[in-house]
CSV table of C-alpha atoms and ligand atoms in Angstrom, one decimal:
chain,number,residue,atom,x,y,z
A,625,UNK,CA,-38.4,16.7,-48.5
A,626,UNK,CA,-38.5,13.2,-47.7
A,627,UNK,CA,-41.7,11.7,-47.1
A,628,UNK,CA,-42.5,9.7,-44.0
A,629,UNK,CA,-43.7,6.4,-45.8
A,630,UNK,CA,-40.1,6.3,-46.6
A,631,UNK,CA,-39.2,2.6,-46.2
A,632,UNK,CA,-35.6,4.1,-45.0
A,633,UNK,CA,-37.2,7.8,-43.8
A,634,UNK,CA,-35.1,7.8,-40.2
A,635,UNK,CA,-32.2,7.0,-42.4
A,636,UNK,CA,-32.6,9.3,-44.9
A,637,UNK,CA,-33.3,12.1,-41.6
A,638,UNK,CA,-30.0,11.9,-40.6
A,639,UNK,CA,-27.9,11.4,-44.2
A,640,UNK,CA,-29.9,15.2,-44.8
A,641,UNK,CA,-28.5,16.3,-41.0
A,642,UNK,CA,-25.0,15.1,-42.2
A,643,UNK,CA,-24.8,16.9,-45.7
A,644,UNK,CA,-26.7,19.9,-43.9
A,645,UNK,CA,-23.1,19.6,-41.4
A,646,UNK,CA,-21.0,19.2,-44.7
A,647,UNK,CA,-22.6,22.4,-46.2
A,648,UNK,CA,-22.1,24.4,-42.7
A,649,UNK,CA,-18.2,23.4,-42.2
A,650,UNK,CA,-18.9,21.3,-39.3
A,651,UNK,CA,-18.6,18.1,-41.1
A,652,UNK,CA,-15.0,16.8,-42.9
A,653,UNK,CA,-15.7,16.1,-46.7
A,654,UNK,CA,-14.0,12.4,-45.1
A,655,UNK,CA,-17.0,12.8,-42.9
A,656,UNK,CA,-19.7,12.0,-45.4
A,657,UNK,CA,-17.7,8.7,-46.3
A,658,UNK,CA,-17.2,7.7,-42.3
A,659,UNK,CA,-20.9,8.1,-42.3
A,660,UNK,CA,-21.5,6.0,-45.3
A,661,UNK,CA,-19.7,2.9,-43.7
A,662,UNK,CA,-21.7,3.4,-40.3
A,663,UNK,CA,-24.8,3.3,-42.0
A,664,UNK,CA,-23.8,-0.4,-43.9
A,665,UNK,CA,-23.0,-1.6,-40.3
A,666,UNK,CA,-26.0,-0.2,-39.3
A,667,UNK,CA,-28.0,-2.0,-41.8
A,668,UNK,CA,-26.6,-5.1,-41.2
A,669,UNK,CA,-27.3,-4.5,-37.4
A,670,UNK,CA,-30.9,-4.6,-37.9
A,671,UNK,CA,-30.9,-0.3,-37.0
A,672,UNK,CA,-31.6,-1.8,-33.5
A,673,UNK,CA,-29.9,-1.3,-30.2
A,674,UNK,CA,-28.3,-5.1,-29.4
A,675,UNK,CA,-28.3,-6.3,-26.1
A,676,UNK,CA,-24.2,-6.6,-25.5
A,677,UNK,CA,-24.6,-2.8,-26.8
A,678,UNK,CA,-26.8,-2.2,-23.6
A,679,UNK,CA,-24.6,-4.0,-21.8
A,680,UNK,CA,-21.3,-1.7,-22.5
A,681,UNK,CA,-24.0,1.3,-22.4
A,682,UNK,CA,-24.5,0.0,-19.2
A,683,UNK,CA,-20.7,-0.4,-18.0
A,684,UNK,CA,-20.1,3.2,-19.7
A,685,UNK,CA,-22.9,4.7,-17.5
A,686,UNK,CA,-20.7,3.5,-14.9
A,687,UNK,CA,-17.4,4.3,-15.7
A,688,UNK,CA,-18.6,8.3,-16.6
A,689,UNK,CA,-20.1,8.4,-13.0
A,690,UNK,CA,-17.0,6.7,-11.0
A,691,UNK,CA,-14.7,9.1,-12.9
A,692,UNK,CA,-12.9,11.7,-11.5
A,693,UNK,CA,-12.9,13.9,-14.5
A,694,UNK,CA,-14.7,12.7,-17.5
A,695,UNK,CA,-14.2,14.0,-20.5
A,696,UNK,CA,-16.4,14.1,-24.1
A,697,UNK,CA,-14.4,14.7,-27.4
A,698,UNK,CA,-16.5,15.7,-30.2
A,699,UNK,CA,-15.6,15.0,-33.1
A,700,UNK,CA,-17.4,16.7,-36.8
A,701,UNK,CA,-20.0,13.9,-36.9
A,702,UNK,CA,-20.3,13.7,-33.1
A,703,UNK,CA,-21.4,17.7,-33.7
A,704,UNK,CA,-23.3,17.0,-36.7
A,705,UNK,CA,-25.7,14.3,-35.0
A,706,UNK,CA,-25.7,14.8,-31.1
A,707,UNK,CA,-25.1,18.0,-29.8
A,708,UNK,CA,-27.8,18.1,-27.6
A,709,UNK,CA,-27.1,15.2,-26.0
A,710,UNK,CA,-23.4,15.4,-25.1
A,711,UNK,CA,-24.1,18.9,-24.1
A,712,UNK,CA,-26.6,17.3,-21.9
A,713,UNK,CA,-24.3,14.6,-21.0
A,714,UNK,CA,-21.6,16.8,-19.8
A,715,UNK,CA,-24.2,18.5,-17.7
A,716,UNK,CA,-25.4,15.7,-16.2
A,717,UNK,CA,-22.4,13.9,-15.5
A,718,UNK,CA,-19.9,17.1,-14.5
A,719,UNK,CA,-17.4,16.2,-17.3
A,720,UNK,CA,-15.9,18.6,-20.1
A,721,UNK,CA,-16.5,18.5,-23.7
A,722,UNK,CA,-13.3,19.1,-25.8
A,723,UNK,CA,-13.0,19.2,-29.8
A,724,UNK,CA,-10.5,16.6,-31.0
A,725,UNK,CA,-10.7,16.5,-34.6
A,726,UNK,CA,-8.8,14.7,-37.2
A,727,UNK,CA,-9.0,17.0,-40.1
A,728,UNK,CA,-8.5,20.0,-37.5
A,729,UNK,CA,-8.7,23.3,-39.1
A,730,UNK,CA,-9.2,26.5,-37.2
A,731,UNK,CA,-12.9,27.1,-39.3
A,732,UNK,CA,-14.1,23.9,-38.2
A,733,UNK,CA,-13.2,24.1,-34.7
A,734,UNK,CA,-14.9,27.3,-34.5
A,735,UNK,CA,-17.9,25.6,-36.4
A,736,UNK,CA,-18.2,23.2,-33.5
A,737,UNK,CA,-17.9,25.1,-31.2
A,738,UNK,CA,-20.6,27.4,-32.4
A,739,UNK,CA,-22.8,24.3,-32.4
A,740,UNK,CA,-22.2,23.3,-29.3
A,741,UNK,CA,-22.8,26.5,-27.6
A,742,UNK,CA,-26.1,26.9,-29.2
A,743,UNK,CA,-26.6,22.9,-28.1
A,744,UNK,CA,-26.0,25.0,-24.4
A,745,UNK,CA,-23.0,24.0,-23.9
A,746,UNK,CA,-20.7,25.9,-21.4
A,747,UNK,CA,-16.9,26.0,-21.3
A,748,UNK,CA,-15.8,24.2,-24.5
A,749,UNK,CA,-12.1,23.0,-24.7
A,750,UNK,CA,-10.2,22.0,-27.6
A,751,UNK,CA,-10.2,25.5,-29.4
A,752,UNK,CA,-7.5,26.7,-30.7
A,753,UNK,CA,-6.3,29.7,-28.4
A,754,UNK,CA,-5.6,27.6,-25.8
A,755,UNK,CA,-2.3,26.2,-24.7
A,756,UNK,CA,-3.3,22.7,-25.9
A,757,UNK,CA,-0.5,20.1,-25.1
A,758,UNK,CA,-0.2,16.9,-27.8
A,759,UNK,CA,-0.2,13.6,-26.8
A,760,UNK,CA,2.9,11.4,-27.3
A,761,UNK,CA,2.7,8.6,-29.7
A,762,UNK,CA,-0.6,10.4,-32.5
A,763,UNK,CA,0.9,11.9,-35.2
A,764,UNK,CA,-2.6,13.3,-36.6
A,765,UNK,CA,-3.8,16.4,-35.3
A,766,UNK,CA,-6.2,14.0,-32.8
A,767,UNK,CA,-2.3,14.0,-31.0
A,768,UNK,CA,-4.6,17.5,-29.2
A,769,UNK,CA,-5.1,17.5,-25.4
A,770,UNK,CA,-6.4,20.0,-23.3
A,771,UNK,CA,-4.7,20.5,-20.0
A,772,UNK,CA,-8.0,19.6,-17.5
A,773,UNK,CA,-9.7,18.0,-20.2
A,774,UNK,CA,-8.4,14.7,-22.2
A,775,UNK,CA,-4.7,15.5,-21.1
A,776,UNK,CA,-6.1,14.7,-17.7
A,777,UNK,CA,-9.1,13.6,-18.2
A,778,UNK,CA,-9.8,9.2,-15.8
A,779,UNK,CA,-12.2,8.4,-18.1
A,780,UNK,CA,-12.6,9.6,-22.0
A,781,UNK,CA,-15.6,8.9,-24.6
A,782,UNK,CA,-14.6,8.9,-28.0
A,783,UNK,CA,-17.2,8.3,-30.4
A,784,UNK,CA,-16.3,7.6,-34.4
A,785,UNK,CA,-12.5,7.5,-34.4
A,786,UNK,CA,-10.3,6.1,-36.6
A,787,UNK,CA,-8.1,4.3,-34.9
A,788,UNK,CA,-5.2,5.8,-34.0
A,789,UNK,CA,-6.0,7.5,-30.4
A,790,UNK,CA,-7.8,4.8,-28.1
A,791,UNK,CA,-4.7,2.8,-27.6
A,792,UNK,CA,-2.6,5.1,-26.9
A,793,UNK,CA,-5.1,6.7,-24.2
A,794,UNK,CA,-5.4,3.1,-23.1
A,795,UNK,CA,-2.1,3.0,-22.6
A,796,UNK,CA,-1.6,6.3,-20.5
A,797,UNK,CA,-3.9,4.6,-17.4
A,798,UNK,CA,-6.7,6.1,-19.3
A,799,UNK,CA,-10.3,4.5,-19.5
A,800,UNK,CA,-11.4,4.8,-23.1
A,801,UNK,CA,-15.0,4.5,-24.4
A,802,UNK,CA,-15.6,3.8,-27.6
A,803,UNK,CA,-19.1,4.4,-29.7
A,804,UNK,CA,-18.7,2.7,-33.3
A,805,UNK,CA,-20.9,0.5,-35.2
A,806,UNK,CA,-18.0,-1.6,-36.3
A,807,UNK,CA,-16.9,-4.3,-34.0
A,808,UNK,CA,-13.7,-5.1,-35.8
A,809,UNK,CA,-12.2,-1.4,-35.7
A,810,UNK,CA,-9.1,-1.1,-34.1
A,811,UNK,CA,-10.8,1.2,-32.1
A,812,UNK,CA,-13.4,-0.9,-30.5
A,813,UNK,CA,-10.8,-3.8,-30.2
A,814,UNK,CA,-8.7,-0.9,-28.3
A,815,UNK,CA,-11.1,0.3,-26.1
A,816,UNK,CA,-12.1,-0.7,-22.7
A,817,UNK,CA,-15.9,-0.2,-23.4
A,818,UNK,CA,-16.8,0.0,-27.0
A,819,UNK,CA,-20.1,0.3,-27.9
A,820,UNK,CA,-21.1,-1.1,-30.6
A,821,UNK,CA,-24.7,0.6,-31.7
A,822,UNK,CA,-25.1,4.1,-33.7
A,823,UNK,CA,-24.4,7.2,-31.9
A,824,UNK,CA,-27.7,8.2,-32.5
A,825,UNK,CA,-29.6,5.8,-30.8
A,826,UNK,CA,-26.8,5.4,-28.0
A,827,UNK,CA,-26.9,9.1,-26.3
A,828,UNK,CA,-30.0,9.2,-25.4
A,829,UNK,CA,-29.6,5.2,-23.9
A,830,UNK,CA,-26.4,6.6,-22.2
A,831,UNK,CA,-28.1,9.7,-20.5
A,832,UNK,CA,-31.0,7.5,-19.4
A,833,UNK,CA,-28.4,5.1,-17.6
A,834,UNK,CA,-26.5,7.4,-16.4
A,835,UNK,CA,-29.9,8.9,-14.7
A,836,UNK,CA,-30.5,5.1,-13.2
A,837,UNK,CA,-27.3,4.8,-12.0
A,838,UNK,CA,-26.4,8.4,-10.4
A,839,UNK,CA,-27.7,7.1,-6.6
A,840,UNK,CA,-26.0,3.5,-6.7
A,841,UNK,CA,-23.5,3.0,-4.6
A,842,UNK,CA,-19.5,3.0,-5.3
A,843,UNK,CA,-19.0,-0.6,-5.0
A,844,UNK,CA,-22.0,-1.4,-7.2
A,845,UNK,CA,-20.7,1.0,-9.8
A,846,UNK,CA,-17.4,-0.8,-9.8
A,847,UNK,CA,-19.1,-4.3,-9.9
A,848,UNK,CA,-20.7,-3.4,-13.2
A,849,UNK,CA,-17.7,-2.3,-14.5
A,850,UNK,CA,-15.3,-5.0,-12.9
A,851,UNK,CA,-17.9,-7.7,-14.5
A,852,UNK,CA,-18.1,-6.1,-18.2
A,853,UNK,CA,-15.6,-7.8,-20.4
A,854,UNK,CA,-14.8,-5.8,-23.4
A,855,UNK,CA,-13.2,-8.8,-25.6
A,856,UNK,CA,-16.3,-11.0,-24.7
A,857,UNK,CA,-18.5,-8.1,-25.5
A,858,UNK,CA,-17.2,-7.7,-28.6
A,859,UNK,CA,-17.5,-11.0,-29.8
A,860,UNK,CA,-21.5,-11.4,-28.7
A,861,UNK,CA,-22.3,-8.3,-30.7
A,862,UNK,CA,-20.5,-9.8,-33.8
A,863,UNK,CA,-23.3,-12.1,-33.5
A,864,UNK,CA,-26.0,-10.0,-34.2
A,865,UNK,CA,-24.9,-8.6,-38.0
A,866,UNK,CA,-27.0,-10.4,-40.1
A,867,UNK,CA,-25.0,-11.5,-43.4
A,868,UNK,CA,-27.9,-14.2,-44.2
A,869,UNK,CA,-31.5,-13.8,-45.2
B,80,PTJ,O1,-14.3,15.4,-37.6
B,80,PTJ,P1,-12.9,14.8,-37.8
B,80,PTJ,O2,-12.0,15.7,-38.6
B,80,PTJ,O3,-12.3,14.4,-36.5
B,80,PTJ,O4,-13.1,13.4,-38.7
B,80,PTJ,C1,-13.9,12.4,-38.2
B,80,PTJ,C2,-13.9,11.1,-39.1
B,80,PTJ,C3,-15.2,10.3,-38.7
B,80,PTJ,C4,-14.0,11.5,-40.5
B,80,PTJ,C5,-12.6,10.3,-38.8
B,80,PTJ,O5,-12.6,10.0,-37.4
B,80,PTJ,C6,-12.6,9.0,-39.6
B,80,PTJ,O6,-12.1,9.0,-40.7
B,80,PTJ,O7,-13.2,8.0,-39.0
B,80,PTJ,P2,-13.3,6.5,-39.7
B,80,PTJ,O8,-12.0,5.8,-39.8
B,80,PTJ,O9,-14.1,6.5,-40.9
B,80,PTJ,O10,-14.0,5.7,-38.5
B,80,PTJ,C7,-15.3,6.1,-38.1
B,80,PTJ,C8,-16.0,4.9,-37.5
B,80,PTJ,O11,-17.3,5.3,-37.1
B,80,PTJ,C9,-16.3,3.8,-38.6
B,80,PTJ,O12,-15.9,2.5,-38.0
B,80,PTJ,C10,-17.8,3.8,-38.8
B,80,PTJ,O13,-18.3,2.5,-39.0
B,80,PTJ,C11,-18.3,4.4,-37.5
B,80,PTJ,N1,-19.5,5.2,-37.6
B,80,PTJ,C12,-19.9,6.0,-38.6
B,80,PTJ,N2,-21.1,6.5,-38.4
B,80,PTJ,C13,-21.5,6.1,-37.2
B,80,PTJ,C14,-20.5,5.2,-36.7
B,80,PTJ,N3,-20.5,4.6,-35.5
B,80,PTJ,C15,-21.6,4.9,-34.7
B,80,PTJ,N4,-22.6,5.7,-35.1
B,80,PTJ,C16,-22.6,6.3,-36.3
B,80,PTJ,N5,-23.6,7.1,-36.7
């Protein structure tokens, strides 16, 4: 039990929902340490939502609603902290949500799944009785594609990777977002909107945009987009990890 006058209590909230993940096989053991270094980030971040992070928030909202067929891969600690909210994403937006995992066994795909069902999820794609196709270039298990879901998905979110998927989904026409509190991963350098913020603190940002955004017209959908530069963003929110006192 952790008690609320707990200088790092939020923090602390969500370390318990990961190890409670770990415990459940939802989580990789790999997991735990992936977490570890998002939470330094975070940290040095302020635990704050930075304004070029609202900006590719912003320019994601877009991209998910000017896509054809959006698609959400989950990921163990994509399940383990924001179910909910990418069930309610999907919903929202039309898209699919497909498990892509690194450390793929068959246990841990049904794990997630289970997860997300109970989150209310729908049709989930990404299991393992499907006739999943593999994308050319991955040699991990991420390599995984779903025929109507990231094999052919416009527009793709993938939150926490490790590197080796965003530019080769870039480089199939794809558009890739990104949500990873490290501005100098290869993924965020990769992607075409990375957001750099935690996941927990983006989803709800991201719903809430996408909310704003749902009547606007095409053209001023495709403005915000045309006008968000990835490289530039990347750079401003570089400026807002505090490495002095
Ligand atoms: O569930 P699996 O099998 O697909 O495995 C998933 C992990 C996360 C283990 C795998 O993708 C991995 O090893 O990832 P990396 O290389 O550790 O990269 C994860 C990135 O996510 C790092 O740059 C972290 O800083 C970042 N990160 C960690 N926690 C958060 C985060 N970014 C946003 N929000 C977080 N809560």
């Amino acid at each position: 039990m952790i008690p609320e006058s707990h200088p790092r209590y939020e923090s602390l909230l969500i370390r318990e929902k990961i190890v409670k993940a770990f415990k459940e096989g939802i989580l990789a053991d790999s997991g735990m340490i992936a977490h570890g270094r998002g939470e330094a980030f975070d940290y040095l971040l302020g635990e704050k939502t930075s304004t070029p992070a609202k900006m590719a928030i912003k320019a994601g909202a877009a991209a998910i609603l000017l896509a054809k067929n959006p698609v959400f891969s989950v990921n163990g600690n994509t399940a383990a902290l924001v179910a909910e909210e990418m069930v309610e994403l999907s919903l929202l937006s039309g898209g699919c949500l497909e498990i892509n995992l690194f450390h793929r066994t068959p246990q841990r795909v049904n794990a997630i799944e289970g997860v997300l069902k109970q989150a209310g999820a729908g049709k989930v794609l990404g299991l393992d009785d499907e006739k999943l196709k593999y994308l050319d270039g991955i040699e991990s298990p991420r390599a995984t594609a779903s025929p109507g879901g990231i094999y052919d998905a416009d527009v793709i979110l993938v939150p926490l990777e490790d590197g080796d998927r965003a530019d080769i989904l870039e480089k199939t026409g794809k558009t890739v977002i990104t949500i990873d509190l490290n501005p100098l991963s290869r993924t965020s350098r990769m992607s075409s909107i990375s957001i750099v913020d935690n996941i927990v603190r983006v989803l709800p940002l991201l719903i809430q945009e996408i909310r704003n955004l749902k009547r606007e017209r095409i053209d001023k959908l495709q403005q915000i987009l045309d006008n968000f530069d990835n490289q530039e963003n990347l750079k401003e929110s570089l400026k807002f990890f505090k490495i002095k006192k």
